[in-house]
PDB file of N, CA and C in Angstrom:
ATOM      1  N   MET A 138      76.672 114.846  99.609  1.00  0.00           N
ATOM      2  CA  MET A 138      78.010 114.509  99.067  1.00  0.00           C
ATOM      3  C   MET A 138      78.007 114.405  97.627  1.00  0.00           C
ATOM      4  N   PRO A 139      78.935 114.862  96.861  1.00  0.00           N
ATOM      5  CA  PRO A 139      78.893 114.891  95.494  1.00  0.00           C
ATOM      6  C   PRO A 139      79.162 113.365  94.813  1.00  0.00           C
ATOM      7  N   ILE A 140      78.563 113.164  93.780  1.00  0.00           N
ATOM      8  CA  ILE A 140      78.917 111.904  93.052  1.00  0.00           C
ATOM      9  C   ILE A 140      79.350 112.486  91.696  1.00  0.00           C
ATOM     10  N   SER A 141      80.513 111.800  91.264  1.00  0.00           N
ATOM     11  CA  SER A 141      81.140 112.093  89.933  1.00  0.00           C
ATOM     12  C   SER A 141      81.236 110.782  89.127  1.00  0.00           C
ATOM     13  N   THR A 142      81.145 111.060  87.847  1.00  0.00           N
ATOM     14  CA  THR A 142      81.480 109.907  87.037  1.00  0.00           C
ATOM     15  C   THR A 142      82.644 110.325  86.110  1.00  0.00           C
ATOM     16  N   ASN A 143      83.335 109.341  85.496  1.00  0.00           N
ATOM     17  CA  ASN A 143      84.434 109.354  84.891  1.00  0.00           C
ATOM     18  C   ASN A 143      84.497 108.312  83.907  1.00  0.00           C
ATOM     19  N   ARG A 144      84.848 108.601  82.652  1.00  0.00           N
ATOM     20  CA  ARG A 144      84.854 107.540  81.399  1.00  0.00           C
ATOM     21  C   ARG A 144      86.214 107.727  80.700  1.00  0.00           C
ATOM     22  N   ILE A 145      87.061 106.588  80.556  1.00  0.00           N
ATOM     23  CA  ILE A 145      88.325 106.503  79.913  1.00  0.00           C
ATOM     24  C   ILE A 145      88.196 105.468  78.883  1.00  0.00           C
ATOM     25  N   ILE A 146      89.088 105.694  77.858  1.00  0.00           N
ATOM     26  CA  ILE A 146      89.334 104.588  76.984  1.00  0.00           C
ATOM     27  C   ILE A 146      90.841 104.363  76.950  1.00  0.00           C
ATOM     28  N   ARG A 147      91.030 102.928  77.036  1.00  0.00           N
ATOM     29  CA  ARG A 147      92.600 102.478  77.130  1.00  0.00           C
ATOM     30  C   ARG A 147      92.787 101.828  75.830  1.00  0.00           C
ATOM     31  N   LEU A 148      93.822 102.267  75.109  1.00  0.00           N
ATOM     32  CA  LEU A 148      94.357 101.570  73.924  1.00  0.00           C
ATOM     33  C   LEU A 148      95.521 100.748  74.244  1.00  0.00           C
ATOM     34  N   SER A 149      95.500  99.521  74.135  1.00  0.00           N
ATOM     35  CA  SER A 149      96.799  98.788  74.521  1.00  0.00           C
ATOM     36  C   SER A 149      97.380  98.136  73.284  1.00  0.00           C
ATOM     37  N   PHE A 150      98.805  98.400  73.183  1.00  0.00           N
ATOM     38  CA  PHE A 150      99.414  97.794  72.038  1.00  0.00           C
ATOM     39  C   PHE A 150     100.469  96.899  72.508  1.00  0.00           C
ATOM     40  N   ARG A 151     100.912  95.892  71.633  1.00  0.00           N
ATOM     41  CA  ARG A 151     102.072  95.073  71.931  1.00  0.00           C
ATOM     42  C   ARG A 151     103.374  95.851  71.276  1.00  0.00           C
ATOM     43  N   THR A 152     104.405  95.583  72.025  1.00  0.00           N
ATOM     44  CA  THR A 152     105.667  96.399  71.477  1.00  0.00           C
ATOM     45  C   THR A 152     106.695  95.323  70.847  1.00  0.00           C
ATOM     46  N   SER A 153     107.582  95.694  70.146  1.00  0.00           N
ATOM     47  CA  SER A 153     108.530  94.910  69.457  1.00  0.00           C
ATOM     48  C   SER A 153     109.324  94.132  70.593  1.00  0.00           C
ATOM     49  N   GLY A 154     109.311  94.701  71.805  1.00  0.00           N
ATOM     50  CA  GLY A 154     110.215  93.924  72.889  1.00  0.00           C
ATOM     51  C   GLY A 154     109.277  92.806  73.463  1.00  0.00           C
ATOM     52  N   GLY A 155     108.164  92.598  73.101  1.00  0.00           N
ATOM     53  CA  GLY A 155     107.285  91.625  73.533  1.00  0.00           C
ATOM     54  C   GLY A 155     106.491  91.945  74.890  1.00  0.00           C
ATOM     55  N   LYS A 156     106.403  93.378  75.139  1.00  0.00           N
ATOM     56  CA  LYS A 156     105.672  93.835  76.329  1.00  0.00           C
ATOM     57  C   LYS A 156     104.356  94.526  75.636  1.00  0.00           C
ATOM     58  N   ALA A 157     103.726  95.185  76.609  1.00  0.00           N
ATOM     59  CA  ALA A 157     102.416  95.841  76.476  1.00  0.00           C
ATOM     60  C   ALA A 157     102.738  97.401  76.697  1.00  0.00           C
ATOM     61  N   ALA A 158     102.024  98.456  76.019  1.00  0.00           N
ATOM     62  CA  ALA A 158     102.097  99.697  76.045  1.00  0.00           C
ATOM     63  C   ALA A 158     100.784 100.224  75.869  1.00  0.00           C
ATOM     64  N   GLY A 159     100.292 101.273  76.701  1.00  0.00           N
ATOM     65  CA  GLY A 159      98.900 101.771  76.438  1.00  0.00           C
ATOM     66  C   GLY A 159      98.835 103.121  76.498  1.00  0.00           C
ATOM     67  N   ILE A 160      97.844 103.522  75.879  1.00  0.00           N
ATOM     68  CA  ILE A 160      97.512 105.043  75.860  1.00  0.00           C
ATOM     69  C   ILE A 160      96.165 105.080  76.419  1.00  0.00           C
ATOM     70  N   THR A 161      95.985 105.971  77.433  1.00  0.00           N
ATOM     71  CA  THR A 161      94.665 106.154  78.220  1.00  0.00           C
ATOM     72  C   THR A 161      94.207 107.556  77.788  1.00  0.00           C
ATOM     73  N   LEU A 162      93.032 107.878  77.423  1.00  0.00           N
ATOM     74  CA  LEU A 162      92.371 108.954  77.193  1.00  0.00           C
ATOM     75  C   LEU A 162      90.987 109.253  77.913  1.00  0.00           C
ATOM     76  N   SER A 163      90.960 110.416  78.473  1.00  0.00           N
ATOM     77  CA  SER A 163      89.662 110.752  79.288  1.00  0.00           C
ATOM     78  C   SER A 163      88.515 111.253  78.457  1.00  0.00           C
ATOM     79  N   ASN A 164      87.406 110.911  78.846  1.00  0.00           N
ATOM     80  CA  ASN A 164      86.212 111.386  78.148  1.00  0.00           C
ATOM     81  C   ASN A 164      85.989 111.099  76.529  1.00  0.00           C
ATOM     82  N   PRO A 165      86.189 109.933  76.330  1.00  0.00           N
ATOM     83  CA  PRO A 165      86.038 109.534  74.971  1.00  0.00           C
ATOM     84  C   PRO A 165      84.648 109.747  74.411  1.00  0.00           C
ATOM     85  N   LYS A 166      84.447 110.037  73.044  1.00  0.00           N
ATOM     86  CA  LYS A 166      83.269 110.324  72.405  1.00  0.00           C
ATOM     87  C   LYS A 166      82.269 109.090  72.742  1.00  0.00           C
ATOM     88  N   GLN A 167      81.046 109.471  72.967  1.00  0.00           N
ATOM     89  CA  GLN A 167      79.818 108.390  73.240  1.00  0.00           C
ATOM     90  C   GLN A 167      79.679 107.801  71.812  1.00  0.00           C
ATOM     91  N   GLY A 168      79.321 106.486  71.722  1.00  0.00           N
ATOM     92  CA  GLY A 168      79.081 105.733  70.671  1.00  0.00           C
ATOM     93  C   GLY A 168      80.133 105.248  69.665  1.00  0.00           C
ATOM     94  N   LEU A 169      81.290 105.248  70.374  1.00  0.00           N
ATOM     95  CA  LEU A 169      82.471 104.738  69.600  1.00  0.00           C
ATOM     96  C   LEU A 169      82.309 103.262  69.354  1.00  0.00           C
ATOM     97  N   THR A 170      82.693 102.834  68.089  1.00  0.00           N
ATOM     98  CA  THR A 170      82.583 101.489  67.777  1.00  0.00           C
ATOM     99  C   THR A 170      83.998 100.833  67.625  1.00  0.00           C
ATOM    100  N   LYS A 171      84.185  99.527  67.718  1.00  0.00           N
ATOM    101  CA  LYS A 171      85.364  98.758  67.631  1.00  0.00           C
ATOM    102  C   LYS A 171      85.974  99.072  66.293  1.00  0.00           C
ATOM    103  N   GLU A 172      85.377  99.279  65.077  1.00  0.00           N
ATOM    104  CA  GLU A 172      85.932  99.599  64.029  1.00  0.00           C
ATOM    105  C   GLU A 172      86.634 100.890  64.029  1.00  0.00           C
ATOM    106  N   VAL A 173      85.926 101.908  64.475  1.00  0.00           N
ATOM    107  CA  VAL A 173      86.541 103.203  64.596  1.00  0.00           C
ATOM    108  C   VAL A 173      87.810 103.429  65.409  1.00  0.00           C
ATOM    109  N   VAL A 174      87.676 102.711  66.538  1.00  0.00           N
ATOM    110  CA  VAL A 174      88.982 102.748  67.457  1.00  0.00           C
ATOM    111  C   VAL A 174      90.029 101.881  66.685  1.00  0.00           C
ATOM    112  N   GLN A 175      89.732 100.705  66.125  1.00  0.00           N
ATOM    113  CA  GLN A 175      90.644 100.072  65.485  1.00  0.00           C
ATOM    114  C   GLN A 175      91.477 100.679  64.273  1.00  0.00           C
ATOM    115  N   ASN A 176      90.618 101.559  63.558  1.00  0.00           N
ATOM    116  CA  ASN A 176      91.211 102.408  62.495  1.00  0.00           C
ATOM    117  C   ASN A 176      92.195 103.534  63.244  1.00  0.00           C
ATOM    118  N   VAL A 177      91.827 103.931  64.262  1.00  0.00           N
ATOM    119  CA  VAL A 177      92.748 105.022  64.950  1.00  0.00           C
ATOM    120  C   VAL A 177      94.095 104.157  65.363  1.00  0.00           C
ATOM    121  N   MET A 178      93.906 103.142  65.921  1.00  0.00           N
ATOM    122  CA  MET A 178      95.097 102.315  66.355  1.00  0.00           C
ATOM    123  C   MET A 178      96.021 101.838  65.245  1.00  0.00           C
ATOM    124  N   ASP A 179      95.238 101.581  64.211  1.00  0.00           N
ATOM    125  CA  ASP A 179      95.981 101.046  62.869  1.00  0.00           C
ATOM    126  C   ASP A 179      96.632 102.323  62.383  1.00  0.00           C
ATOM    127  N   THR A 180      96.166 103.533  62.527  1.00  0.00           N
ATOM    128  CA  THR A 180      96.905 104.775  61.837  1.00  0.00           C
ATOM    129  C   THR A 180      98.090 104.925  62.947  1.00  0.00           C
ATOM    130  N   ILE A 181      97.875 104.817  64.187  1.00  0.00           N
ATOM    131  CA  ILE A 181      99.055 104.976  65.067  1.00  0.00           C
ATOM    132  C   ILE A 181     100.157 104.059  64.803  1.00  0.00           C
ATOM    133  N   LEU A 182      99.919 102.949  64.443  1.00  0.00           N
ATOM    134  CA  LEU A 182     100.825 101.822  64.161  1.00  0.00           C
ATOM    135  C   LEU A 182     101.489 102.028  62.825  1.00  0.00           C
ATOM    136  N   ALA A 183     100.687 102.477  61.691  1.00  0.00           N
ATOM    137  CA  ALA A 183     101.186 102.758  60.528  1.00  0.00           C
ATOM    138  C   ALA A 183     102.178 104.081  60.504  1.00  0.00           C
ATOM    139  N   LYS A 184     101.834 104.843  61.245  1.00  0.00           N
ATOM    140  CA  LYS A 184     102.843 106.236  61.454  1.00  0.00           C
ATOM    141  C   LYS A 184     103.977 105.913  62.435  1.00  0.00           C
ATOM    142  N   ASN A 185     104.034 104.815  63.087  1.00  0.00           N
ATOM    143  CA  ASN A 185     104.960 104.754  63.981  1.00  0.00           C
ATOM    144  C   ASN A 185     105.111 106.008  65.074  1.00  0.00           C
ATOM    145  N   ALA A 186     103.938 106.353  65.420  1.00  0.00           N
ATOM    146  CA  ALA A 186     103.764 107.607  66.126  1.00  0.00           C
ATOM    147  C   ALA A 186     104.464 107.506  67.529  1.00  0.00           C
ATOM    148  N   PHE A 187     104.507 106.251  68.287  1.00  0.00           N
ATOM    149  CA  PHE A 187     105.267 106.321  69.611  1.00  0.00           C
ATOM    150  C   PHE A 187     106.283 105.186  69.640  1.00  0.00           C
ATOM    151  N   ILE A 188     107.354 105.517  70.396  1.00  0.00           N
ATOM    152  CA  ILE A 188     108.334 104.567  70.736  1.00  0.00           C
ATOM    153  C   ILE A 188     108.411 104.429  72.286  1.00  0.00           C
ATOM    154  N   THR A 189     108.499 103.269  72.679  1.00  0.00           N
ATOM    155  CA  THR A 189     108.356 102.979  74.264  1.00  0.00           C
ATOM    156  C   THR A 189     109.682 102.453  74.663  1.00  0.00           C
ATOM    157  N   ALA A 190     109.987 102.362  75.859  1.00  0.00           N
ATOM    158  CA  ALA A 190     111.149 101.738  76.329  1.00  0.00           C
ATOM    159  C   ALA A 190     111.497 100.300  75.850  1.00  0.00           C
ATOM    160  N   SER A 191     110.264  99.666  75.653  1.00  0.00           N
ATOM    161  CA  SER A 191     110.439  98.175  75.088  1.00  0.00           C
ATOM    162  C   SER A 191     110.281  98.203  73.591  1.00  0.00           C
ATOM    163  N   GLY A 192     110.391  99.173  72.854  1.00  0.00           N
ATOM    164  CA  GLY A 192     110.435  99.371  71.454  1.00  0.00           C
ATOM    165  C   GLY A 192     109.199  99.766  70.742  1.00  0.00           C
ATOM    166  N   GLU A 193     109.135  99.768  69.355  1.00  0.00           N
ATOM    167  CA  GLU A 193     108.142 100.202  68.624  1.00  0.00           C
ATOM    168  C   GLU A 193     106.762  99.595  68.896  1.00  0.00           C
ATOM    169  N   LEU A 194     105.578 100.158  68.832  1.00  0.00           N
ATOM    170  CA  LEU A 194     104.328  99.431  68.787  1.00  0.00           C
ATOM    171  C   LEU A 194     104.166  98.740  67.654  1.00  0.00           C
ATOM    172  N   VAL A 195     103.795  97.415  67.661  1.00  0.00           N
ATOM    173  CA  VAL A 195     103.714  96.603  66.594  1.00  0.00           C
ATOM    174  C   VAL A 195     102.298  95.904  66.472  1.00  0.00           C
ATOM    175  N   GLY A 196     101.566  96.101  67.287  1.00  0.00           N
ATOM    176  CA  GLY A 196     100.289  95.412  67.098  1.00  0.00           C
ATOM    177  C   GLY A 196      99.172  95.796  68.260  1.00  0.00           C
ATOM    178  N   ILE A 197      97.991  95.627  67.829  1.00  0.00           N
ATOM    179  CA  ILE A 197      96.825  95.909  68.888  1.00  0.00           C
ATOM    180  C   ILE A 197      96.746  94.810  69.778  1.00  0.00           C
ATOM    181  N   LYS A 198      96.535  94.977  71.059  1.00  0.00           N
ATOM    182  CA  LYS A 198      96.531  94.119  72.038  1.00  0.00           C
ATOM    183  C   LYS A 198      95.163  94.064  72.768  1.00  0.00           C
ATOM    184  N   ASP A 199      94.560  95.380  72.940  1.00  0.00           N
ATOM    185  CA  ASP A 199      93.170  95.327  73.800  1.00  0.00           C
ATOM    186  C   ASP A 199      92.712  96.691  73.571  1.00  0.00           C
ATOM    187  N   ILE A 200      91.236  96.876  73.662  1.00  0.00           N
ATOM    188  CA  ILE A 200      90.773  98.228  73.702  1.00  0.00           C
ATOM    189  C   ILE A 200      89.763  98.077  74.842  1.00  0.00           C
ATOM    190  N   LYS A 201      89.661  98.975  75.832  1.00  0.00           N
ATOM    191  CA  LYS A 201      88.574  98.975  76.925  1.00  0.00           C
ATOM    192  C   LYS A 201      88.146 100.416  77.122  1.00  0.00           C
ATOM    193  N   ILE A 202      86.821 100.553  77.375  1.00  0.00           N
ATOM    194  CA  ILE A 202      86.244 101.754  77.695  1.00  0.00           C
ATOM    195  C   ILE A 202      85.691 101.481  79.225  1.00  0.00           C
ATOM    196  N   THR A 203      86.169 102.399  80.226  1.00  0.00           N
ATOM    197  CA  THR A 203      85.757 102.103  81.520  1.00  0.00           C
ATOM    198  C   THR A 203      85.016 103.417  82.015  1.00  0.00           C
ATOM    199  N   ASP A 204      83.994 102.963  82.674  1.00  0.00           N
ATOM    200  CA  ASP A 204      83.090 104.041  83.435  1.00  0.00           C
ATOM    201  C   ASP A 204      83.233 103.861  84.971  1.00  0.00           C
ATOM    202  N   THR A 205      83.427 104.860  85.527  1.00  0.00           N
ATOM    203  CA  THR A 205      83.534 104.739  86.964  1.00  0.00           C
ATOM    204  C   THR A 205      82.724 105.857  87.678  1.00  0.00           C
ATOM    205  N   VAL A 206      81.892 105.443  88.704  1.00  0.00           N
ATOM    206  CA  VAL A 206      81.150 106.372  89.542  1.00  0.00           C
ATOM    207  C   VAL A 206      81.652 106.501  90.957  1.00  0.00           C
ATOM    208  N   THR A 207      82.168 107.574  91.355  1.00  0.00           N
ATOM    209  CA  THR A 207      82.675 107.912  92.398  1.00  0.00           C
ATOM    210  C   THR A 207      81.717 108.727  93.606  1.00  0.00           C
ATOM    211  N   GLU A 208      81.434 108.323  94.671  1.00  0.00           N
ATOM    212  CA  GLU A 208      80.739 109.001  95.641  1.00  0.00           C
ATOM    213  C   GLU A 208      81.596 109.349  96.789  1.00  0.00           C
ATOM    214  N   ASP A 209      81.705 110.659  96.947  1.00  0.00           N
ATOM    215  CA  ASP A 209      82.568 111.371  97.871  1.00  0.00           C
ATOM    216  C   ASP A 209      81.808 111.352  99.273  1.00  0.00           C
ATOM    217  N   LEU A 210      82.072 110.398 100.187  1.00  0.00           N
ATOM    218  CA  LEU A 210      81.261 110.359 101.467  1.00  0.00           C
ATOM    219  C   LEU A 210      81.805 111.197 102.620  1.00  0.00           C
ATOM    220  N   TYR A 211      82.992 111.866 102.318  1.00  0.00           N
ATOM    221  CA  TYR A 211      83.554 112.841 103.394  1.00  0.00           C
ATOM    222  C   TYR A 211      84.305 113.923 102.931  1.00  0.00           C
ATOM    223  N   ASP A 212      83.942 115.170 103.032  1.00  0.00           N
ATOM    224  CA  ASP A 212      84.695 116.348 102.877  1.00  0.00           C
ATOM    225  C   ASP A 212      85.310 116.978 104.066  1.00  0.00           C
ATOM    226  N   PRO A 213      86.765 116.837 104.224  1.00  0.00           N
ATOM    227  CA  PRO A 213      87.314 117.468 105.385  1.00  0.00           C
ATOM    228  C   PRO A 213      87.043 118.943 105.504  1.00  0.00           C
ATOM    229  N   LEU A 214      86.896 119.315 106.873  1.00  0.00           N
ATOM    230  CA  LEU A 214      86.659 120.758 107.173  1.00  0.00           C
ATOM    231  C   LEU A 214      88.016 121.562 106.559  1.00  0.00           C
ATOM    232  N   GLU A 215      87.880 122.564 105.943  1.00  0.00           N
ATOM    233  CA  GLU A 215      88.974 123.467 105.569  1.00  0.00           C
ATOM    234  C   GLU A 215      89.444 124.211 106.808  1.00  0.00           C
ATOM    235  N   PRO A 216      90.630 124.324 107.129  1.00  0.00           N
ATOM    236  CA  PRO A 216      91.167 125.333 108.106  1.00  0.00           C
ATOM    237  C   PRO A 216      91.038 126.663 108.086  1.00  0.00           C
TER     238      PRO A 216
END
C-alpha cells in the first residue's frame, strides 16, 4: 500500500471585519524562515491584494507549516 506525504503552509490574516482569513499553499519551499514568510505577508497586506467577505486583510494572525503522512490501507478493486 502506498504512503504519501503532503506539506502545506497556511498564512492566516486578520480582517477589517474582525474575522480570520487564510491562504493555503501546497508544497512550500523547504527551509522557509519566519522572516521570509512575514515579508511576503507584509507585501500582501501593503498591496491590499485580497478582499474577503469580512473586509480587507489588516494584519498577520498566524503562520503554520503542516506535514502529513498518509498510508493508504485499502485500494478497492476496479470494476
